[in-house]
XYZ file of C-alpha atoms in Angstrom:
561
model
C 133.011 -10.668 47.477
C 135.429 -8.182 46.187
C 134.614 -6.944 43.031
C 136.495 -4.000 41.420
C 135.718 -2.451 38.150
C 137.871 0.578 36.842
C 136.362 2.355 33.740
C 135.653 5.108 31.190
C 132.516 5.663 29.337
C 131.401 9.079 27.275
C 130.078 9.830 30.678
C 133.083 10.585 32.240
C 135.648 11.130 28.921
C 135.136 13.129 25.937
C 135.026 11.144 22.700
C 138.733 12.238 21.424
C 140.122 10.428 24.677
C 137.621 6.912 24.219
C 138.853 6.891 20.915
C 142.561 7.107 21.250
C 141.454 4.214 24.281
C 139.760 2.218 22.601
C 141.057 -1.978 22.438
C 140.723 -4.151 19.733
C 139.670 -7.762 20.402
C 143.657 -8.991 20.414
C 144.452 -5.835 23.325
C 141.364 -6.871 25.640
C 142.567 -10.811 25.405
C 145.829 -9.773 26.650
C 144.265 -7.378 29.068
C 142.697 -10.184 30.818
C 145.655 -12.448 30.673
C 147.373 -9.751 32.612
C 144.683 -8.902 35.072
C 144.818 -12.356 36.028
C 148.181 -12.754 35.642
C 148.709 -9.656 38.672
C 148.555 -10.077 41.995
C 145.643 -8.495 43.175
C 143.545 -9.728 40.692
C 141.889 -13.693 40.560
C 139.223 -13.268 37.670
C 138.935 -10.393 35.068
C 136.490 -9.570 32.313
C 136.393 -6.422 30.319
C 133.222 -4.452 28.880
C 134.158 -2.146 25.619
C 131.917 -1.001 23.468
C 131.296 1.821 21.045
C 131.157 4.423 23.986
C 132.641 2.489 27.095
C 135.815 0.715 28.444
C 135.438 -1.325 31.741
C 137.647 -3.900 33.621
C 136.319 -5.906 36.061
C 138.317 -8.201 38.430
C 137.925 -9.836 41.365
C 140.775 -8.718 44.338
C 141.462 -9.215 47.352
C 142.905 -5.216 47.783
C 141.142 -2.449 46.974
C 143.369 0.251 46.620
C 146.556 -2.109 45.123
C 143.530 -3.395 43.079
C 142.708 0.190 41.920
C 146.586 0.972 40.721
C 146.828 -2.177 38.883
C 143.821 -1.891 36.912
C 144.381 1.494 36.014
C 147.567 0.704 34.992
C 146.784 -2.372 32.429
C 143.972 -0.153 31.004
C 146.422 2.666 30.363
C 148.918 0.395 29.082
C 146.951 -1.657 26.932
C 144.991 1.207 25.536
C 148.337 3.464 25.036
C 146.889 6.535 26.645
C 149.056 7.867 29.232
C 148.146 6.703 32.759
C 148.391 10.515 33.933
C 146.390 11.560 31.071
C 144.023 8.396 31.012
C 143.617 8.541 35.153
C 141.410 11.594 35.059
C 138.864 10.284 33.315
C 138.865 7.049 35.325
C 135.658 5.923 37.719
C 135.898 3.185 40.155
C 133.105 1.421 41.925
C 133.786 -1.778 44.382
C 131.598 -4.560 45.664
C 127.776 -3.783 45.781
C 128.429 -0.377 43.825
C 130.120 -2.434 41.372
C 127.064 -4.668 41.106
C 124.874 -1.569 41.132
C 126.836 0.038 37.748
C 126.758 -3.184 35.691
C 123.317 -3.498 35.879
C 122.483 -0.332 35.313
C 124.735 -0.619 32.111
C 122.293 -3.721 31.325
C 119.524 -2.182 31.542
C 120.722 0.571 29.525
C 120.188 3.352 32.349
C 123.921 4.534 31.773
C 123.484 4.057 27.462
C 124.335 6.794 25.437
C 121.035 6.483 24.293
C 118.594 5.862 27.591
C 117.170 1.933 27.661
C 119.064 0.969 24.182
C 118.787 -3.117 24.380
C 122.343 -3.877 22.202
C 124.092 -3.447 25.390
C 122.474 -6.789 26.486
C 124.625 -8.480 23.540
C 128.307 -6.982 24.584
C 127.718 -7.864 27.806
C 127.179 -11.603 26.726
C 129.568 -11.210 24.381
C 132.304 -9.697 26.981
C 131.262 -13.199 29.408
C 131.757 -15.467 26.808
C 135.577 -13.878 25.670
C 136.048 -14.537 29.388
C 135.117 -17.604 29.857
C 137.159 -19.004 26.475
C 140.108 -17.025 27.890
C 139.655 -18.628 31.202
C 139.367 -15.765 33.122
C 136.298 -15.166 34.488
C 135.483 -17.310 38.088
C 132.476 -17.793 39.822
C 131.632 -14.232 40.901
C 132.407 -12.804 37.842
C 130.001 -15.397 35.597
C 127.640 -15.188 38.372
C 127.693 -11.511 37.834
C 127.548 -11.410 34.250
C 125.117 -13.766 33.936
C 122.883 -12.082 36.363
C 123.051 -8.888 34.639
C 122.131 -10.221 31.356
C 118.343 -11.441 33.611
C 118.131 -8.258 35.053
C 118.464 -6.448 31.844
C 115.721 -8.392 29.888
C 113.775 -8.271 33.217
C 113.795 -4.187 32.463
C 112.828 -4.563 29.148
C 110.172 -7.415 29.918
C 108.599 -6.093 33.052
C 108.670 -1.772 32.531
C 108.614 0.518 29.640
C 112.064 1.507 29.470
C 112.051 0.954 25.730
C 109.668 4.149 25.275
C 112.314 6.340 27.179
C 115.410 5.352 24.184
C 116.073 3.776 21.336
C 119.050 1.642 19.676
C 121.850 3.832 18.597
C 121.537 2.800 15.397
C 117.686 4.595 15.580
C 118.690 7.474 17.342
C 121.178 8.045 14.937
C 119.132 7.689 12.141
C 116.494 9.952 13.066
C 119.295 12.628 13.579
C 120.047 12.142 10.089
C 116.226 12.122 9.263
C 115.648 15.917 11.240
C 112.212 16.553 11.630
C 110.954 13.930 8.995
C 110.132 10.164 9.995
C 112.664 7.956 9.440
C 110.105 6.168 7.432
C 109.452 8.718 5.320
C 112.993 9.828 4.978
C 114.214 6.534 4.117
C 112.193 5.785 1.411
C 113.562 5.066 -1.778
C 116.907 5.795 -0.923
C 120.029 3.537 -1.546
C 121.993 2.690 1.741
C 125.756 0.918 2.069
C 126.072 -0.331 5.275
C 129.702 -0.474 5.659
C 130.967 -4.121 8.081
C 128.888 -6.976 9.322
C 129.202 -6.940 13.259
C 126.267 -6.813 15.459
C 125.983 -2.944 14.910
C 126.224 -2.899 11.116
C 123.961 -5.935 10.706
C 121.085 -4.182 13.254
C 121.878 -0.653 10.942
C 121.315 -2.870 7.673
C 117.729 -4.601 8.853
C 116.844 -1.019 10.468
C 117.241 0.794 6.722
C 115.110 -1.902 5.174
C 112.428 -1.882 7.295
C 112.317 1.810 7.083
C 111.789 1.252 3.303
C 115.112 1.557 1.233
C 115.668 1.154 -1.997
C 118.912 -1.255 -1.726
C 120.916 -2.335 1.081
C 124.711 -2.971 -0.294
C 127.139 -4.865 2.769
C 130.774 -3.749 2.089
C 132.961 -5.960 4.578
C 136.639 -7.446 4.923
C 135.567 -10.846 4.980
C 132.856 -11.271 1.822
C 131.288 -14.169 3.091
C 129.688 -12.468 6.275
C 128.562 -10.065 3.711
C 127.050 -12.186 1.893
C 125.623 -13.951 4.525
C 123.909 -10.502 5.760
C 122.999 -9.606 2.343
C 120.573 -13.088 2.202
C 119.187 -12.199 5.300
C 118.117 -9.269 4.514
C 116.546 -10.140 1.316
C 114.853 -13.340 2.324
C 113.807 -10.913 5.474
C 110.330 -9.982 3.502
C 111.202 -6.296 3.794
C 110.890 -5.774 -0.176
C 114.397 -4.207 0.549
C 117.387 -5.595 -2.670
C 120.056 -6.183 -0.418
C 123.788 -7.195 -2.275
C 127.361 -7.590 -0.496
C 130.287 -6.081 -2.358
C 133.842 -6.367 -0.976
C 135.990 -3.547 0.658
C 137.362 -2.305 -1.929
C 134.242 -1.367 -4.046
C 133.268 1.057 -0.957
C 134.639 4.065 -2.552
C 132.437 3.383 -6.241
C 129.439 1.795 -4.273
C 129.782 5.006 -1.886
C 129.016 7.516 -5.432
C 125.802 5.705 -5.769
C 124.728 5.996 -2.399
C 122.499 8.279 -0.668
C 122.766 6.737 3.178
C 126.258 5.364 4.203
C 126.503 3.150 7.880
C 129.910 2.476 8.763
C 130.796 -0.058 12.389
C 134.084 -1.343 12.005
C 136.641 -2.645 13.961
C 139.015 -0.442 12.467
C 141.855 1.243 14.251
C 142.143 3.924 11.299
C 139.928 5.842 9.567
C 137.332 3.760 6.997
C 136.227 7.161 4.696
C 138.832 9.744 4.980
C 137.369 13.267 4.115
C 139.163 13.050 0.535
C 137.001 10.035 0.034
C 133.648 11.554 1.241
C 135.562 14.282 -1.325
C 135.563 11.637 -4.299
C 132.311 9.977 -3.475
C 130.462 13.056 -4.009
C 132.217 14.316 -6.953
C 131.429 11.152 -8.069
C 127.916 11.542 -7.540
C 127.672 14.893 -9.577
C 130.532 12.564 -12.457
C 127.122 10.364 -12.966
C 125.473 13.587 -14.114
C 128.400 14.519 -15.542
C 129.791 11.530 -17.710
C 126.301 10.963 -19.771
C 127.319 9.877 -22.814
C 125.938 6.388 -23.097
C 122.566 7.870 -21.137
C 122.374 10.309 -23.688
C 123.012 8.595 -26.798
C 120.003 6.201 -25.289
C 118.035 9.065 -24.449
C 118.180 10.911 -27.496
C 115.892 9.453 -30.471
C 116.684 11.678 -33.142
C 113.813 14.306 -32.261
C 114.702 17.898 -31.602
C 114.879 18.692 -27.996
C 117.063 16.321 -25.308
C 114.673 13.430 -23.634
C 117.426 12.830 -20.890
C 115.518 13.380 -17.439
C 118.944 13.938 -16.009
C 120.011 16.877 -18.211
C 120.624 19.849 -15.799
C 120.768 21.992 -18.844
C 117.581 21.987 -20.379
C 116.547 21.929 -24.222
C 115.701 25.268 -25.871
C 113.224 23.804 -28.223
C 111.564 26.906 -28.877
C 115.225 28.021 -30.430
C 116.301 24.266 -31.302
C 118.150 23.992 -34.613
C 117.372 21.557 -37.169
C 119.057 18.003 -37.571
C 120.459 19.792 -40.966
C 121.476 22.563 -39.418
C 125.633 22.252 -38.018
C 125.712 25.047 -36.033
C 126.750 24.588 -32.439
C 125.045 27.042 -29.731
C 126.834 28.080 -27.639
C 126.761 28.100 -23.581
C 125.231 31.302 -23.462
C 122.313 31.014 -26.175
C 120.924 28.359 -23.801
C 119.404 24.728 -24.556
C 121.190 21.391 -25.260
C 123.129 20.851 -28.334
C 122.343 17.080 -28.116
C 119.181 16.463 -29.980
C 120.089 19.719 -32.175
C 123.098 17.535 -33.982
C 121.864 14.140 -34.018
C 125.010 11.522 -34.229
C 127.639 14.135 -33.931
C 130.141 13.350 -31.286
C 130.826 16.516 -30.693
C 127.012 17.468 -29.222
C 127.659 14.756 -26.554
C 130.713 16.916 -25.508
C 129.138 19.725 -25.497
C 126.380 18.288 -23.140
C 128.780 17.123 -20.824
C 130.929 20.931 -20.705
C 127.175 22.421 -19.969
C 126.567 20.192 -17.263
C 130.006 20.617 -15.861
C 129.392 24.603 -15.972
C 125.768 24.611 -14.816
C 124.599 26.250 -11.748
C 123.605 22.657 -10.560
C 127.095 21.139 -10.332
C 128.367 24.335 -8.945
C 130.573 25.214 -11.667
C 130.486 28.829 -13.873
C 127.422 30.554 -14.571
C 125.175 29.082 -17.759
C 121.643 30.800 -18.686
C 119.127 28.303 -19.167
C 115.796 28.713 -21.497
C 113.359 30.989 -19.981
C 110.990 28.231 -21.056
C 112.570 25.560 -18.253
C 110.648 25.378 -14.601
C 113.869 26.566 -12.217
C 112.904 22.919 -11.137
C 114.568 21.212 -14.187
C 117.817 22.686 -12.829
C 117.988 21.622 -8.811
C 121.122 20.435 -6.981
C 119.396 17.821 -5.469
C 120.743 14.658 -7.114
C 124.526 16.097 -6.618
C 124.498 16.392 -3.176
C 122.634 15.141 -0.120
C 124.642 11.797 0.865
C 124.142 11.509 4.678
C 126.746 9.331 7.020
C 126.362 7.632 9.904
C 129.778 6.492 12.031
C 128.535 3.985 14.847
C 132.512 3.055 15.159
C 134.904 4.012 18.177
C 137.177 4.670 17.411
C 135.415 6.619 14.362
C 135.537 5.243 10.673
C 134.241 8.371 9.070
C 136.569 11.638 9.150
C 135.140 14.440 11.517
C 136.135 17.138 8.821
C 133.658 15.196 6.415
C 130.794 16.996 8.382
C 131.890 20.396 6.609
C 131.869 19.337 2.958
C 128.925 20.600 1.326
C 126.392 18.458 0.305
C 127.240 16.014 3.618
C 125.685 15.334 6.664
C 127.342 13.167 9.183
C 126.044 11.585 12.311
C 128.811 10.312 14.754
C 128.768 9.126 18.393
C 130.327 12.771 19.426
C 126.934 14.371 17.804
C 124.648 11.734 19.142
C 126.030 12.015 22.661
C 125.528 15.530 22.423
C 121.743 15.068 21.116
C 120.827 12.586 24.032
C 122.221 14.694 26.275
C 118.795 16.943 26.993
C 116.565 13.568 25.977
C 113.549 13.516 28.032
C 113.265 10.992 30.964
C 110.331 8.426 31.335
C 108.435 7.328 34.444
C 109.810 3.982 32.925
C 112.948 4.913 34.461
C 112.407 5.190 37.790
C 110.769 1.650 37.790
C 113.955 0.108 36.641
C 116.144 1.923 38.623
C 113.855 0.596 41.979
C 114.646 -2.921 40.010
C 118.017 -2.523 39.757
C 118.074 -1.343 43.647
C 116.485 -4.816 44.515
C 118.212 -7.081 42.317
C 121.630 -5.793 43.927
C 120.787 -6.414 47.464
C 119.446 -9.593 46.395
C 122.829 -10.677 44.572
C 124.933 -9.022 47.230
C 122.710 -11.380 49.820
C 122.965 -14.273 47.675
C 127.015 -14.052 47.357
C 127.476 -13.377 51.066
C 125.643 -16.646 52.225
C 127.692 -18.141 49.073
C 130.706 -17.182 51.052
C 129.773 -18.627 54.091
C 128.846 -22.109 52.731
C 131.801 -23.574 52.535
C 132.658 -22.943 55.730
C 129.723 -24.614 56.944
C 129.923 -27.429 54.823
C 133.316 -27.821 56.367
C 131.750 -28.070 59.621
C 128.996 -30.442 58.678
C 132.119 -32.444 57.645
C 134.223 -32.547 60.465
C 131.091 -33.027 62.355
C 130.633 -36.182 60.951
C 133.862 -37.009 61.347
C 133.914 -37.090 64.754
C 130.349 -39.042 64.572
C 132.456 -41.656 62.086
C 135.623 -41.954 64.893
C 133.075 -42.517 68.020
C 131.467 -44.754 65.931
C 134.557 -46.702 65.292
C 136.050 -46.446 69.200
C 132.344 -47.941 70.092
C 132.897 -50.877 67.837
C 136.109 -51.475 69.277
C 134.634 -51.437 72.999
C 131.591 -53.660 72.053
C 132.495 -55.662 69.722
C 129.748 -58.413 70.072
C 127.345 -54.761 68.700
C 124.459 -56.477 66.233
C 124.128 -54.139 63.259
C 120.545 -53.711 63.687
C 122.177 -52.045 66.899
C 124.516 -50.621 65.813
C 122.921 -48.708 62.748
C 120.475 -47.563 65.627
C 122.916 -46.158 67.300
C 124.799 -44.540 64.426
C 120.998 -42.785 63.315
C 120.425 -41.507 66.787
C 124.176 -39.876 67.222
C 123.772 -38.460 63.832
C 120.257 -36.852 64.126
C 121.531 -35.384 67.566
C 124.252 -34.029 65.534
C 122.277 -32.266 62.853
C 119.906 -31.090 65.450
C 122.761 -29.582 67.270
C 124.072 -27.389 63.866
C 120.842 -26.731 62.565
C 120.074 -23.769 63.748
C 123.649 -22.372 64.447
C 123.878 -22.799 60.731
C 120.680 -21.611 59.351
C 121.129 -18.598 61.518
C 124.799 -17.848 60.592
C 123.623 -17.743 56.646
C 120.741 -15.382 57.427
C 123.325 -13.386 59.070
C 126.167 -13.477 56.431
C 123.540 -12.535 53.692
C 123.119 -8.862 55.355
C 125.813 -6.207 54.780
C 128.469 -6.687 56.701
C 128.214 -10.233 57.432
C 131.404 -11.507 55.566
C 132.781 -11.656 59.638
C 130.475 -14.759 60.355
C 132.425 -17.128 58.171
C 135.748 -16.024 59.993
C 133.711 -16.457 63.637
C 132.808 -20.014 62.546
C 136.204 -20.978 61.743
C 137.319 -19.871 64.739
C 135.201 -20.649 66.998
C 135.347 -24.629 65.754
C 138.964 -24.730 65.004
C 138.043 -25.566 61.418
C 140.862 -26.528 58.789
C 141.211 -23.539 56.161
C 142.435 -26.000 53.738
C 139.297 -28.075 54.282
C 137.297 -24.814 53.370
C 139.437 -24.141 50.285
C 139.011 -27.598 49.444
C 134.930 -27.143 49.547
C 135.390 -24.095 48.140
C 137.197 -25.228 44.839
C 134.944 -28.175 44.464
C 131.664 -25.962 43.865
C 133.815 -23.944 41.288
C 133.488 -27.051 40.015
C 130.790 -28.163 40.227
C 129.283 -24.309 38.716
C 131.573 -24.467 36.244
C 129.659 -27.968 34.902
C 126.181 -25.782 34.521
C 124.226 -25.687 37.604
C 122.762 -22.216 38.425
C 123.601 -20.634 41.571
C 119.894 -21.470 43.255
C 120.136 -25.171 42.429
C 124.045 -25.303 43.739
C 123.187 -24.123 46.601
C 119.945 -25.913 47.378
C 122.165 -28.908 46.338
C 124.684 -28.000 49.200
C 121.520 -27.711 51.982
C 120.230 -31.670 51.317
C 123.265 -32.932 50.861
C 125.348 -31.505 53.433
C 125.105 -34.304 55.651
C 126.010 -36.730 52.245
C 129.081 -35.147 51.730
C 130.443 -34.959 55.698
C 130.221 -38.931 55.394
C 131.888 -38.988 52.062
């Protein structure tokens, strides 16, 4: 075994440098076709996520191995190799083994025992196997660490020591209030449809939204979201809108999730701008809510109003004076069906305290709570994306509160550890040596399958030199004869074989294979040959345990074949 994986995560990088690294799904197919395609390298697979990027590969040199993978990350991410290498960790064979699944069983999340990871894992095996690039170790890896992962979250409590990121990042957003409680009532846009965005939309509805509204490229995973969702029994509305109704869906929004596969920015911090302006123009532009809201009596009946009636100074519906900003009160309600009232109420609210613009004095009669700043502001952002779909400077606009993978990493950073953790990290410790075991006596199995073979070779050519020397042999005889040679035969290898897998499965052991060949003169291309007919024979779906328990009974089967 000689597995390499060369990486970055928000362990090792800041944020600004995994963003600028980050590879969309076109730049990690040809990363593997050139992994592959270089000399060190036989199999490749790469892990990226929101907060990682890791290339694994299978070489036969470490440290030509090391340059080549560094160098196809930093070229295919288009980061600078001497600005990229830095940042860089490497970990080989059983280390290698040891990181992955700890990444599976979300030891090394940004958020500590955060189950997604179990998903781009599967999802970074199966771009590898349609691309053809990932062998046996690496799917035998892979696959491993996807049973090692749900055996964390199965057999300890590593759940209680993290949530998803998605849950983490809402309850920054929430502060000190439940999520629950937080959530409630509001109206969220949940901005793409990817396994992120889709796990951010069911997370808002069970917390108990208003509305869920999926804004996405393609309209039909949207949609398809959207029906979940509603037929999910949450009592959550949930509706898909297109990409370009972000920006007016965005104004009526108090929640926004972005996860994109963007390479530029979703919401730049003009639109976050807009959106909220927006926000305070549906306060603003009330002339159809007031002409509904106003019935003729004296006084304004629209809840909305930030500039409360005067009625104590109201003018009759005769009367056509105007008052003006500074005598207080609405004018709508004082001129019933004159179009110049509904003006007015719209200057007032654009020069009320509440919309921030020029000072206005309100009736003394109004509770201060008639005029709060509540329903212009307060639109809260969550960017799950690397690299990021909401603009950074978007944090400093008033009124806006924005949770992004920089912030969260920051706010797991001091997150308390569970006892949970130590239980999967003795897991982890086990399940390593046991794969590490398991692909050393892998190793050696050709090898002494290749021996079983040419054993029974030579059984097959005495065989045939006897029949030459006796021909007048019965069969009953000779089949006798044939048994006894061949059980004297297996007896012989038994143990030297048993023994030399028991050895080869302990550290160090990769030396027995290479002692066996040369100690029995056998053919290397007869151990290549055995070799690349299990990769075929794992490639058609037998697990590792059964393929090899296969190779044990049949051993003898196949030297006669």
């Amino acid at each position: 075994m000689s597995l390499l994986v060369v990486g970055l995560s928000h362990r090792s990088a800041p944020v600004s440098v995994l963003e600028r690294a980050a590879l969309t799904v076109d730049a990690q197919a040809k990363l593997l076709h050139d992994t592959v395609a270089a000399e060190p390298a036989a199999e490749s697979a790469v892990l990226a996520t929101c907060n990682r990027i890791e290339l694994y590969a299978d070489v036969d040199k470490f440290h030509a191995g090391v340059a080549e993978l560094s160098t196809l990350l930093a070229l295919h991410s288009g980061v600078g190799l001497e600005e990229l290498t830095p940042y860089l960790y490497v970990h080989y064979e059983d280390r290698a083994v040891h990181h992955l699944f700890s990444v599976a069983c979300g030891l090394d999340s940004m958020v500590v025992g955060e189950g997604q990871i179990l998903g781009q894992i599967k999802d970074s095996l199966a771009r590898a196997q349609e691309l053809h690039t990932a062998g046996r170790l690496l799917n035998d890896l892979f696959q491993q660490a996807l049973r090692v992962g749900k055996r964390a979250h199965s057999e300890t409590g590593i759940d209680r020591a993290g949530q998803s990121l998605v849950t983490f990042g809402l309850e920054q957003l929430a502060g000190r209030e439940p999520v629950h409680a937080w959530a409630k009532g509001k109206r969220a846009l949940v901005i793409g449809a990817g396994s992120m965005s889709s796990l951010a939309a069911a997370t808002l509805a069970r917390a108990g939204v208003d509305e869920v509204v999926v804004a996405n490229r393609t309209l039909d995973r949207a949609e398809r979201l959207a029906a979940i969702l509603t037929e999910g029994g949450t009592g959550a509305a949930a509706r898909a809108v297109p990409m370009d109704d972000v920006a007016v869906e965005l104004t009526r929004a108090d929640v926004a999730v972005s996860c994109t596969g963007a390479t530029g920015l979703v919401l730049t911090a003009a639109d976050v701008t807009a959106a909220v302006s927006g926000r305070v123009g549906d306060v603003r532009d009330v002339r159809s809510e007031v002409r509904d809201g106003h019935d003729g009596s004296v006084g304004c009946a629209d809840d909305d109003c930030v500039i409360a009636p005067d009625t104590a100074t109201a003018t009759p519906a005769s009367d056509t004076a105007t008052p003006a900003p500074d005598a207080g009160g609405c004018p709508v309600g004082t001129q019933v069906g004159d179009e110049n009232a509904y003006e007015q109420h719209a200057a007032l609210v654009d020069n009320s305290p509440a919309v921030g613009g020029s000072s206005v004095r309100v009736a003394r009669s109004v509770p201060a709570a008639v005029v709060p700043a509540a329903r212009a502001a307060a639109l809260y952002l969550l960017d799950l994306a690397m690299p990021r779909d909401i603009d950074a400077a978007a944090h400093r606009l008033t009124g806006v509160r924005l949770v992004d993978i920089e912030s969260l990493a920051d706010a797991s950073a001091d997150a308390p550890m569970a006892a949970d953790v130590d239980a999967v990290r003795t897991l982890v410790s086990d399940e390593v040596a046991a794969f590490g075991a398991a692909q050393r006596a892998a190793h050696i199995t050709p090898t002494v399958v290749a021996l079983r073979t040419m054993a029974a070779d030579v059984v097959n050519g005495e065989m045939a030199r006897l029949d030459g020397r006796l021909p007048e042999l019965g069969a009953k005889e000779r089949a006798e004869i044939t048994q006894t040679v061949r059980r004297v035969v297996d007896k012989l290898l038994h143990a030297p074989t048993v023994r030399v897998k028991q050895l080869a499965s302990e550290p160090g052991g990769a030396g027995y294979a290479d002692a066996l060949r040369t100690l029995f003169d056998l053919d290397p291309e007869t151990v290549a040959a055995v070799s690349r007919a299990d990769l075929l024979s794992n490639a058609g779906g037998n697990a590792g345990g059964q393929l090899n328990q296969h190779q044990e009974n049949d051993e003898p089967k196949r030297g006669r074949a």
